[in-house]
XYZ file of C-alpha atoms in Angstrom:
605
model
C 0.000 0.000 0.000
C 1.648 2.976 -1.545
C 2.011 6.632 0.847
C -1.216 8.998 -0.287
C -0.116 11.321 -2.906
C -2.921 13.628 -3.316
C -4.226 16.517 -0.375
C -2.663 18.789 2.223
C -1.874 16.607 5.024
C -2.397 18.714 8.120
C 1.519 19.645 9.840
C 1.117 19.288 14.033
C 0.855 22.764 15.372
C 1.244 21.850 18.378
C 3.958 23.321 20.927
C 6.324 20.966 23.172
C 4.137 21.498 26.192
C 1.155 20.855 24.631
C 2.034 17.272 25.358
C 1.457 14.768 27.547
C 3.209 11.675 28.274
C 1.989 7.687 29.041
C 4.322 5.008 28.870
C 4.895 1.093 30.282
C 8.851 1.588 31.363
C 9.525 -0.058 28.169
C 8.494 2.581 25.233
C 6.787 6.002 25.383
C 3.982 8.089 23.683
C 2.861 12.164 23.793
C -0.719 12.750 23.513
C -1.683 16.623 22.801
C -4.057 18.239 23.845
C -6.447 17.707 20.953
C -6.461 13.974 21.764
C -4.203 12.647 19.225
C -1.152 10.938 19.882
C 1.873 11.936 17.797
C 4.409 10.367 18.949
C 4.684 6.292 20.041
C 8.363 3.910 19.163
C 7.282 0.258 19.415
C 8.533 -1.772 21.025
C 10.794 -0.132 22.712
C 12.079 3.331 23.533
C 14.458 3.378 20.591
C 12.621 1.818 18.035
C 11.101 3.579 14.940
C 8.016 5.476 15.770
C 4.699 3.910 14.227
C 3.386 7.568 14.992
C 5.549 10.515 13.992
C 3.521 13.094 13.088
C 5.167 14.847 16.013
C 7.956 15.737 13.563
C 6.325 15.968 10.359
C 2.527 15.499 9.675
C -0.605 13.570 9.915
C 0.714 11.200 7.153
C 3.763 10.002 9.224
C 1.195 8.347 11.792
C -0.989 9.202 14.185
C -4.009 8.430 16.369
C -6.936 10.955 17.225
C -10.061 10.665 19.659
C -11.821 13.324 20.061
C -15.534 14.784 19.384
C -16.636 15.103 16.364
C -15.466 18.712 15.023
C -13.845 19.463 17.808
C -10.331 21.105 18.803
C -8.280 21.408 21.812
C -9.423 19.810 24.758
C -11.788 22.367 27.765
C -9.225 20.250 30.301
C -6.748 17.078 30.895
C -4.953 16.084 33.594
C -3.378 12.660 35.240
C -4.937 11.227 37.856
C -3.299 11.941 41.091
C -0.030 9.939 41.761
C -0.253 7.958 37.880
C 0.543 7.485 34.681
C -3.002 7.437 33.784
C -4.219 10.829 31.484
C -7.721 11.903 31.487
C -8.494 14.881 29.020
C -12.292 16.016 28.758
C -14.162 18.236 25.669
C -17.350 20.059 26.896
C -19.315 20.354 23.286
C -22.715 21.244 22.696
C -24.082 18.009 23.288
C -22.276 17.014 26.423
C -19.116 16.389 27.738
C -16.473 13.155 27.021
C -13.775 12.227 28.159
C -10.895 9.935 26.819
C -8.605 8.347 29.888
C -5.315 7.423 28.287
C -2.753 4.792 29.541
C -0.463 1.932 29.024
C -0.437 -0.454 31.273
C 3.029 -2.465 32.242
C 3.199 -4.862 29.879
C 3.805 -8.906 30.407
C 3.661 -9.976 26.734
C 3.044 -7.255 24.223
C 2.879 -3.054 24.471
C -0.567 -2.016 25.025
C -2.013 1.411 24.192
C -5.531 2.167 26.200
C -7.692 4.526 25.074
C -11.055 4.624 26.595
C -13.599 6.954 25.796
C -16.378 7.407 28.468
C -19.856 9.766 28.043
C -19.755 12.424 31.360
C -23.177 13.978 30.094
C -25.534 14.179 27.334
C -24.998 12.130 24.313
C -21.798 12.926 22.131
C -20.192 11.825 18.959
C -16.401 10.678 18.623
C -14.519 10.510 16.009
C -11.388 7.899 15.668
C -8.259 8.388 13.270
C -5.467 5.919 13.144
C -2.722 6.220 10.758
C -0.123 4.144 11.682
C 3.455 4.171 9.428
C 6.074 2.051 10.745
C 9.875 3.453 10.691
C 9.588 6.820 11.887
C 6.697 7.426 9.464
C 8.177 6.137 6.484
C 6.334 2.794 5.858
C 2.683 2.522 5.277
C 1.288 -1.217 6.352
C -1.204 -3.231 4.616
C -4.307 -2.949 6.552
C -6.834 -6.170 6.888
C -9.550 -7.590 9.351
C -9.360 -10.350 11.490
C -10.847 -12.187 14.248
C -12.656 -8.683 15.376
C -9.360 -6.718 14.510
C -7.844 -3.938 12.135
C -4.671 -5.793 11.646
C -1.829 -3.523 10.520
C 1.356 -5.346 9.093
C 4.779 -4.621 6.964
C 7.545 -6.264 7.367
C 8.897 -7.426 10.613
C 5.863 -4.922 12.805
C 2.115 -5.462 13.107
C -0.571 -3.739 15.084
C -3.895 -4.857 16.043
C -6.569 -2.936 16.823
C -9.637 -3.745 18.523
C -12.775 -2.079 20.340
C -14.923 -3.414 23.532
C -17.651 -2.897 22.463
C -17.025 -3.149 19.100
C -17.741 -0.423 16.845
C -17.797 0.587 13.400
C -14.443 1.050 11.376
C -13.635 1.857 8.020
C -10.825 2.707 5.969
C -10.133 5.822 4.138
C -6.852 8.139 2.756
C -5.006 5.345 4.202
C -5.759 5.356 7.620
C -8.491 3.634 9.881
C -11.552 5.696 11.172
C -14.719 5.474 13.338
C -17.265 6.790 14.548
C -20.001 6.372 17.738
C -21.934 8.349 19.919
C -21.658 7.681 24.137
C -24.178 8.899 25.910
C -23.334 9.554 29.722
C -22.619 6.086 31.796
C -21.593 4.556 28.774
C -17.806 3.487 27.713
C -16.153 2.258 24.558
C -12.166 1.050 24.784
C -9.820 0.463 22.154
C -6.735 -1.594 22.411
C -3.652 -0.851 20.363
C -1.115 -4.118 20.809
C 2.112 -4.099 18.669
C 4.136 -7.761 18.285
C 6.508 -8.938 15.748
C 4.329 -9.901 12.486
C 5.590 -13.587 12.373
C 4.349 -14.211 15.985
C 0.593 -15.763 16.254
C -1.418 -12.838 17.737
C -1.047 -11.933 21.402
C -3.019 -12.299 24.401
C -5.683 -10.220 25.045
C -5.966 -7.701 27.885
C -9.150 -6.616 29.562
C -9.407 -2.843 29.050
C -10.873 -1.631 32.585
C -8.803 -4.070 34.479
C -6.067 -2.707 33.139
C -6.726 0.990 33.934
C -7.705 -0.539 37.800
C -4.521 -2.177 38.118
C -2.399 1.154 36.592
C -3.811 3.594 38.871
C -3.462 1.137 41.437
C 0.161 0.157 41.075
C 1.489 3.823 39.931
C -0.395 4.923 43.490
C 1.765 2.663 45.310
C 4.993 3.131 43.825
C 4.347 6.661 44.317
C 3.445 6.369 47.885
C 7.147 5.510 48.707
C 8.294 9.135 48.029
C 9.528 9.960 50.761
C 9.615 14.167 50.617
C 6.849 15.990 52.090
C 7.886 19.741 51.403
C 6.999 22.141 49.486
C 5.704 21.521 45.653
C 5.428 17.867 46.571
C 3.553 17.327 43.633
C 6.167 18.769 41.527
C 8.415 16.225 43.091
C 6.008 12.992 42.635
C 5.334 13.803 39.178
C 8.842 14.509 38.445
C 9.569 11.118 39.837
C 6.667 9.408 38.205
C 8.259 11.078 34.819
C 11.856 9.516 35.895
C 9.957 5.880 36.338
C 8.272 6.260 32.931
C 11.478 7.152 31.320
C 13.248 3.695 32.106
C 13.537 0.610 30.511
C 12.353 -1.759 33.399
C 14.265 -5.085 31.475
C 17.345 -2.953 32.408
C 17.133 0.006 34.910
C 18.589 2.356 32.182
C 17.275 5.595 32.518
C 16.926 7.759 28.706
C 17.748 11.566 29.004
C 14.146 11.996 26.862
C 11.473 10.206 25.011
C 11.297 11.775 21.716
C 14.171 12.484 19.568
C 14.886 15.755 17.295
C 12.306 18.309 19.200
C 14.523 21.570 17.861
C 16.483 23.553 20.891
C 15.798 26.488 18.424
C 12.846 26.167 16.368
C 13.725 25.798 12.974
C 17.195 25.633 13.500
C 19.794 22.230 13.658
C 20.368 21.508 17.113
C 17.714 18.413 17.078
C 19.217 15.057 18.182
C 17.907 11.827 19.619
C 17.615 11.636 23.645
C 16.259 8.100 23.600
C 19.576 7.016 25.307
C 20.999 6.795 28.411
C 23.489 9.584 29.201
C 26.670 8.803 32.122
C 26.747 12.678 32.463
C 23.029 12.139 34.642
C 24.469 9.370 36.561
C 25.234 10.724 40.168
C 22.315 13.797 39.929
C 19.977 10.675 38.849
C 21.179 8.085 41.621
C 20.995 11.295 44.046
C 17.582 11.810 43.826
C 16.155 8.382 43.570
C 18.035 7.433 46.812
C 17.062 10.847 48.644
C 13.633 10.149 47.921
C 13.015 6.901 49.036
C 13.816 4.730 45.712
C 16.492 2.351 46.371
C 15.270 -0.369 43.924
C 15.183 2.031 40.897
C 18.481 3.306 42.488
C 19.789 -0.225 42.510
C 18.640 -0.839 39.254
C 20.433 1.822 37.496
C 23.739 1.549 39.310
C 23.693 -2.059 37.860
C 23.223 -0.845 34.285
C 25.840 1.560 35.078
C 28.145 -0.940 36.106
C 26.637 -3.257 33.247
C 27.229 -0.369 30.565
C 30.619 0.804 31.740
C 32.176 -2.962 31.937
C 35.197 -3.457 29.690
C 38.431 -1.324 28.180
C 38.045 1.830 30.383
C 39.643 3.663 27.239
C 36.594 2.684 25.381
C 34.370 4.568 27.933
C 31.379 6.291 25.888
C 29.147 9.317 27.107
C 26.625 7.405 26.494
C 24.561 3.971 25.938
C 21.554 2.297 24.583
C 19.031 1.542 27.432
C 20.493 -2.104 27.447
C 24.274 -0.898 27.205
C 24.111 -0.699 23.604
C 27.513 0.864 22.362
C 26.766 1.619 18.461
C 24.047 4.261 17.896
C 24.935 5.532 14.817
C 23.765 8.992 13.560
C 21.512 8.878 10.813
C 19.033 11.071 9.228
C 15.995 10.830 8.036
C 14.797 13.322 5.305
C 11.410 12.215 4.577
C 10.489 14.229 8.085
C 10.172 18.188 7.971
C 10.516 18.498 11.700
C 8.946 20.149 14.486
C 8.078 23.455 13.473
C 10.155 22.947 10.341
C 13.321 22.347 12.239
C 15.548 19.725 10.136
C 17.429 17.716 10.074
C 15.406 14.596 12.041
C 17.739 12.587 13.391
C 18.535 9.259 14.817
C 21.210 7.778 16.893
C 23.606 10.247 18.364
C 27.068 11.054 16.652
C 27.954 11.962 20.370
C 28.616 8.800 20.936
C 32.465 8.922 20.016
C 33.413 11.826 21.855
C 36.266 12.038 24.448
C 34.482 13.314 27.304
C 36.645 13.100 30.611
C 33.893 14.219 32.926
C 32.085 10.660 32.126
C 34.908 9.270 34.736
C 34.220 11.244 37.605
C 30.211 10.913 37.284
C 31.096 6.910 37.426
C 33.386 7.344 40.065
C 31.038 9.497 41.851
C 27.471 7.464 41.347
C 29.676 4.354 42.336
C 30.714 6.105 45.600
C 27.488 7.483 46.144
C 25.838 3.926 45.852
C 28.512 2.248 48.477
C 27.919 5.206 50.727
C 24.334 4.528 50.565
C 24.384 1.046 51.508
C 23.312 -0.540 48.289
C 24.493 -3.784 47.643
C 28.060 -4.009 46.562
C 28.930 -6.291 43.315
C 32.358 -8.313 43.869
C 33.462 -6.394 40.320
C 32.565 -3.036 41.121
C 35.960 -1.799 43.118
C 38.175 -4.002 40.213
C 36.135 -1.807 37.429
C 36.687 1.685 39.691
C 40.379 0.848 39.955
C 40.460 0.499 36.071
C 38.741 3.686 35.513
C 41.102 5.074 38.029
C 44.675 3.293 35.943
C 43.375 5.188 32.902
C 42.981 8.531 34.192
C 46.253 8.584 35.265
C 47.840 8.887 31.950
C 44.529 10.787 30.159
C 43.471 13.150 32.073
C 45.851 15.711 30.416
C 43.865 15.575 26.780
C 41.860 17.773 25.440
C 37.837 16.233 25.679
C 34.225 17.357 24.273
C 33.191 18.536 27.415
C 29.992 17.835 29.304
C 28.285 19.637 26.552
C 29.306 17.270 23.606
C 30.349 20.372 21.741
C 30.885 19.872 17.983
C 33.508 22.798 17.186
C 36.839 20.590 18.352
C 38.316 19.234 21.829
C 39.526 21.748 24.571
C 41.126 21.790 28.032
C 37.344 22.152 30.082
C 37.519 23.494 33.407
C 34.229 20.668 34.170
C 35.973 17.722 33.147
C 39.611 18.677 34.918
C 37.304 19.174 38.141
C 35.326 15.635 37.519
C 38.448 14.129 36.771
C 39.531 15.647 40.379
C 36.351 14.215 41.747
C 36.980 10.731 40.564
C 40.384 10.832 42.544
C 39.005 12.486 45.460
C 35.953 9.411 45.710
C 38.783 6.902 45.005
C 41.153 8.339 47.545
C 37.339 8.186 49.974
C 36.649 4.690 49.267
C 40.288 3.103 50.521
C 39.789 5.678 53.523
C 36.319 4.466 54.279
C 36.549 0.631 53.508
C 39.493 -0.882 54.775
C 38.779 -4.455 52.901
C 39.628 -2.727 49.308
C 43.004 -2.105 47.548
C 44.120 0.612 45.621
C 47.233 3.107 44.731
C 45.933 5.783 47.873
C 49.459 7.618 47.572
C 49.128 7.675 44.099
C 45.305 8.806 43.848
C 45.937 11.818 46.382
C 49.038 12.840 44.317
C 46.776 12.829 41.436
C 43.894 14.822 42.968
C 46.252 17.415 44.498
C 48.064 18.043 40.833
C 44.708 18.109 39.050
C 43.447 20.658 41.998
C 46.279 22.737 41.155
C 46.345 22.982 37.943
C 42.498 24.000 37.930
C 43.144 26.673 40.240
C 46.269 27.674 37.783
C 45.163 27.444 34.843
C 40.960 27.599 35.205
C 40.569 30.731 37.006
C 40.116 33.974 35.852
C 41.298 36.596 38.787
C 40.679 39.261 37.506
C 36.662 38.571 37.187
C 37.142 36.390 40.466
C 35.512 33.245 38.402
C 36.535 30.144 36.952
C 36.176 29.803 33.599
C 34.588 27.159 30.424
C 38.356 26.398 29.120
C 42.166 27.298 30.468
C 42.665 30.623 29.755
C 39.491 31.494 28.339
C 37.096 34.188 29.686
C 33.774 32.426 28.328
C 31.676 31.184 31.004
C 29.440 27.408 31.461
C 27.083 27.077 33.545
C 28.718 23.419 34.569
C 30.733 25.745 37.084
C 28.001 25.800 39.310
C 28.595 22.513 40.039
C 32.178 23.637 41.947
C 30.586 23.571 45.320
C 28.140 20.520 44.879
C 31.056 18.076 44.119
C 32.881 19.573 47.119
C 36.390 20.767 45.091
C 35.474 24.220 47.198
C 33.818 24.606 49.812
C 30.838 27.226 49.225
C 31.913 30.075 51.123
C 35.221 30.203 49.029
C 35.187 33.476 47.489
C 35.889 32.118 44.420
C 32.864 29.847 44.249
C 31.141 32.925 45.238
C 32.381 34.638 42.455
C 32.153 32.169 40.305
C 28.207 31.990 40.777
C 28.172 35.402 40.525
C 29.600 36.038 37.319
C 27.770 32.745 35.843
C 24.243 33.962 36.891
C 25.569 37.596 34.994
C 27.051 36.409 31.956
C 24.997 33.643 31.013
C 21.625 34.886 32.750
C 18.409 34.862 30.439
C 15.448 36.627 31.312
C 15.775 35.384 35.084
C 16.988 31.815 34.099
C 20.315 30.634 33.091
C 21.738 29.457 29.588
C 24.408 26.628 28.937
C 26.663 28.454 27.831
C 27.192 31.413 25.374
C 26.737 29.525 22.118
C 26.191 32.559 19.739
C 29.635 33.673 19.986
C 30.907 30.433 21.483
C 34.588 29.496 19.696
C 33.808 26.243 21.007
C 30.231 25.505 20.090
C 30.472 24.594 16.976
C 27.112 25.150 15.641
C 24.727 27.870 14.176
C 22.140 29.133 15.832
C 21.801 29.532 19.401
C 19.218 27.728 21.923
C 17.232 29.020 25.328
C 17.435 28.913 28.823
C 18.458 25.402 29.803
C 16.534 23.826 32.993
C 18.581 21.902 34.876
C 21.150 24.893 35.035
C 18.972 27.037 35.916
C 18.415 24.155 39.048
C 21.853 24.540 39.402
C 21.951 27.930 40.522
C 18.825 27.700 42.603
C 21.180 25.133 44.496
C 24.466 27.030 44.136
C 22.367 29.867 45.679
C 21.385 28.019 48.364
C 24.676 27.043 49.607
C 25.992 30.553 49.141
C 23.563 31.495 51.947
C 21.065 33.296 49.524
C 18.510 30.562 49.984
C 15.560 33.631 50.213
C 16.960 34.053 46.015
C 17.236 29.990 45.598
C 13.971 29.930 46.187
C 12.223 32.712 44.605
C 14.450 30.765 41.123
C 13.288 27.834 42.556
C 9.071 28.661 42.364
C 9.556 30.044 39.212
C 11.190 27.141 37.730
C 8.716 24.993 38.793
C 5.810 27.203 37.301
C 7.537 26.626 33.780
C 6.338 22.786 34.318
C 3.222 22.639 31.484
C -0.374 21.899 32.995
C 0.621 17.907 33.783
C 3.650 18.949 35.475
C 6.283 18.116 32.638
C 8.888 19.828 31.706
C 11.157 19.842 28.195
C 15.079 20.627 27.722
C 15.263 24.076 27.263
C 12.598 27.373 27.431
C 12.251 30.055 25.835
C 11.718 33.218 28.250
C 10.842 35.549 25.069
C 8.383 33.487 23.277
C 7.520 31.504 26.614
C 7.493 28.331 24.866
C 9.560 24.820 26.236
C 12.399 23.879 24.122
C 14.254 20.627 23.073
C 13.314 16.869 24.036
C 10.725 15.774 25.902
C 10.187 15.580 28.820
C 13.437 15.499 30.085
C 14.877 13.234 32.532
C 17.676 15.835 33.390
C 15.265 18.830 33.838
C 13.181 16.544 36.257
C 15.990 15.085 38.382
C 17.046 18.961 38.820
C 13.705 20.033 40.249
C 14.123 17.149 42.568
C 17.573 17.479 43.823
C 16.700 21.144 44.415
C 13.516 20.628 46.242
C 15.514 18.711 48.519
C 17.935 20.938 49.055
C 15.983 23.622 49.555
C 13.118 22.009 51.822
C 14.304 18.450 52.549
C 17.060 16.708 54.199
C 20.113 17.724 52.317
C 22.314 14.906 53.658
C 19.549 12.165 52.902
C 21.118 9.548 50.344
């Protein structure tokens, strides 16, 4: 079945926030707020989408529910403490409402969509267009045993309704349409499987939403803040659970790849990885909130991921340790808001990036410290990391920031590199039992301290700085105080926060770095205010002793979150629009590491 030819297929106009996400910690999908979903990988995380029109239009896949000549939705929101999405239309005839979920999976990935009459009597119109490989194959659509059976190649989808209703197929995609009056449901059931496998089992609809509010409930229950914005903080952590692959514990930076950090510019690449940069921020606030399992869990991909030739250590991995995620484009798909190229896989992947060791080191530490269960290779793999720093930690790397203009001596990764010695030098301190080169590791910390302190800071503006001898700023250098290289009240971490929050400041939140005139960037264009830095300060702030500022930064940031608490990459303070991939594990795991700080027990963990 050939792609239509003929008509104006309608482009999303949707913004990032206009999303909402349901998932089964094994793939992902955004639902807008006009009831469609645009954006669903299956099976997995990293697959190729079956709906894309996300990045392109309604001809790359998709699958709306909503009244019949309606819009946007009158409201939507989760249901407290899940997964679980309910968005409602008031129309002229009544009011519907579509709840939206999919529940864990134990055979296939389900999508739930059922659509239940409030009042009056309303008509509901279905669209499903699904195109397998990230909108590029249209499947040959046929009936069977009660289904729409979708298949090409090596992917099928089957499609059924309880009760069943009327279906037909049209322009290449499936529709339907049925009136509910109030009291009265319909469910459909959206299960992907490999096309050469006998059809899977079936699920029951409503026992599936009972047992996903149920179980999401519980798991939230655990968290154990009770501050301020604790809602903030329980969806954030609800977002962090949906964002990793249970099989493994790996946790992706995003669910969506290519969502433009400038719209209509190049900076689009795929988050649907799992990044060692987010290691010890990530492990930090799963433990401080009451999460050892999923804390457990991803310190055992860690250690599962980083196993092997510590000169081979990547920035990041697939979310089973996959090493080889080639960067590939995919030109059939216009892009968000026209913002090209689309990309999968992430060319990042071969950069030298120093830092990588000290987050390991650190998250490893961290982990011990904690009381998790020790593995019997985990000091033997530290002590490896530790042999190869030794003789690398002179070279030029990427930085945290995988910049694309050419390696440099960053200030970040000489101070992570220093915090992988100083956790090393800790652990033989702390834990008699284990062996290591402690001479050695304190000789190595005390050079790389010096040379920092030489070489990284600027005394004339009283700050460190992005590169040796440079007088452009990052915002990494927040992170001075947190990994304890100073202590807070050092005037030069002062200072250093100080001339950060001026330099690279933003309409009250805090860019990256400067990229527009960046010799190190690499790239055209320039991006917004990015999240998690601006987290950083709030926290940097705070142990400055300006916690009354921390936390004015603090409330705003969390009233940036969209109207189901989620938060993208980047945002744009001008336009007042979220930027980048979404949601964003790194973006979350800052609003919860800084709610802590702020309001909980800053030692907890």
């Amino acid at each position: 079945m050939a792609p239509r030819q003929a008509g104006k297929p309608e482009r999303v106009t949707s913004r990032i926030e206009d999303y909402a996400l349901i998932g089964d910690a094994q793939t992902a999908a955004l639902v807008g707020r006009d009831g469609s979903i645009d954006w669903l990988c299956l099976p997995r995380f990293d697959s190729g989408s079956c709906f894309a029109r996300l990045l392109g239009d309604e001809d790359h896949g998709h699958w709306r529910i909503a009244p019949r000549g309606a819009d946007t939705c009158t409201r939507r929101a989760y249901r407290s403490d899940t997964l679980v999405l309910d968005t409602e239309w008031e129309t002229g005839d009544g009011t519907v409402r579509v709840t939206d979920l999919m529940p864990q999976r134990e055979h296939a990935p389900d999508v739930v969509r059922i659509v239940e009459g409030v009042s009056g009597r309303v008509t509901v119109r279905g669209t499903l267009r699904l195109r397998f490989d990230h909108g590029s194959v249209t499947p040959w659509v046929r009936r069977s045993d009660g289904h729409r059976v979708a298949v090409a190649g090596p992917d099928s989808v089957w499609l059924r309704a309880e009760p069943d209703v009327r279906t037909w197929g049209e322009d290449y995609g499936t529709h339907s349409e049925f009136t509910v009056a109030e009291g009265e449901r319909v469910a459909f059931v959206l299960t992907w499987h490999p096309s050469h496998e006998p059809r899977p089992p079936l699920i029951d609809p409503y026992e599936a939403l009972e047992s996903s509010v149920t179980d999401w409930r519980r798991w939230a229950g655990q968290c154990g803040y009770d501050g301020p914005h604790r809602d903030a903080v329980v969806r954030s952590l609800i977002t962090l659970k949906a964002l990793t692959y249970a099989p493994t514990g790996g946790i992706l930076a995003a669910a969506t790849t290519s969502l433009p950090e400038q719209p209509g510019g190049v900076r689009n690449w795929d988050y649907r990885y799992c990044w060692l940069r987010d290691s010890t921020l990530t492990l930090n606030a799963l433990l401080a909130a009451g999460y050892r399992q999923e804390a457990e869990a991803w310190r055992n991909w860690l250690l599962r991921a980083v196993a092997g030739d510590p000169a081979d250590l990547q920035i990041m991995y697939g979310v089973a340790g996959e090493r080889r995620l080639p960067e590939t484009e995919l030109p059939w798909l216009p892009g968000f808001a026209g913002s090209t190229p689309v990309r999968t896989g992430n060319g990042a992947v071969d950069q030298l990036q120093l830092d990588v060791y000290g987050e390991v080191m650190d998250s490893l530490f961290l982990a011990r410290a904690a009381g998790l269960p020790t593995r019997p290779h985990m000091w033997a793999i530290q002590r490896s990391l530790m042999q190869f720093l030794e003789s690398a930690w002179r070279q030029p790397d990427e930085g945290l920031w995988e910049v694309r203009g050419g390696r440099q001596q960053f200030v970040h990764s000489k101070i992570m590199v220093w915090v992988a010695a100083d956790r090393a030098v800790r652990t033989l301190e702390r834990y008699d039992e284990l062996e290591g080169d402690l001479e050695g590791w304190r000789r190595l910390r005390d050079e790389v301290y010096r040379e920092v302190c030489e070489k990284g800071f600027d005394r004339e503006r009283n700050t460190f700085t992005q590169t040796y001898g440079s007088r452009e700023l990052d915002a990494a250098l927040l992170l001075v105080p947190r990994v304890g290289f100073l202590p807070p009240d050092d005037p030069r971490v002062v200072g250093t926060v100080d001339a950060v929050r001026d330099d690279l400041g933003h309409h009250g939140f805090l860019r990256r770095y400067d990229t527009e005139d960046s010799v190190v960037d690499g790239l055209p264009g320039g991006e917004g205010a990015f999240l998690v830095c601006s987290f950083w300060l709030a926290d940097a702030l705070h142990m400055t002793g300006r916690t009354e500022e921390a936390r004015e930064l603090f409330e705003r940031l969390v009233g940036l979150c969209n109207d189901v608490g989620l938060l993208a990459e980047e945002y744009d303070p001008v336009h007042r629009r979220q930027l980048g991939n979404f949601p964003q594990a790194f973006s979350h795991v800052g609003l919860v590491n800084t709610a802590l700080t702020l309001f909980g027990d800053e030692e907890a963990g």
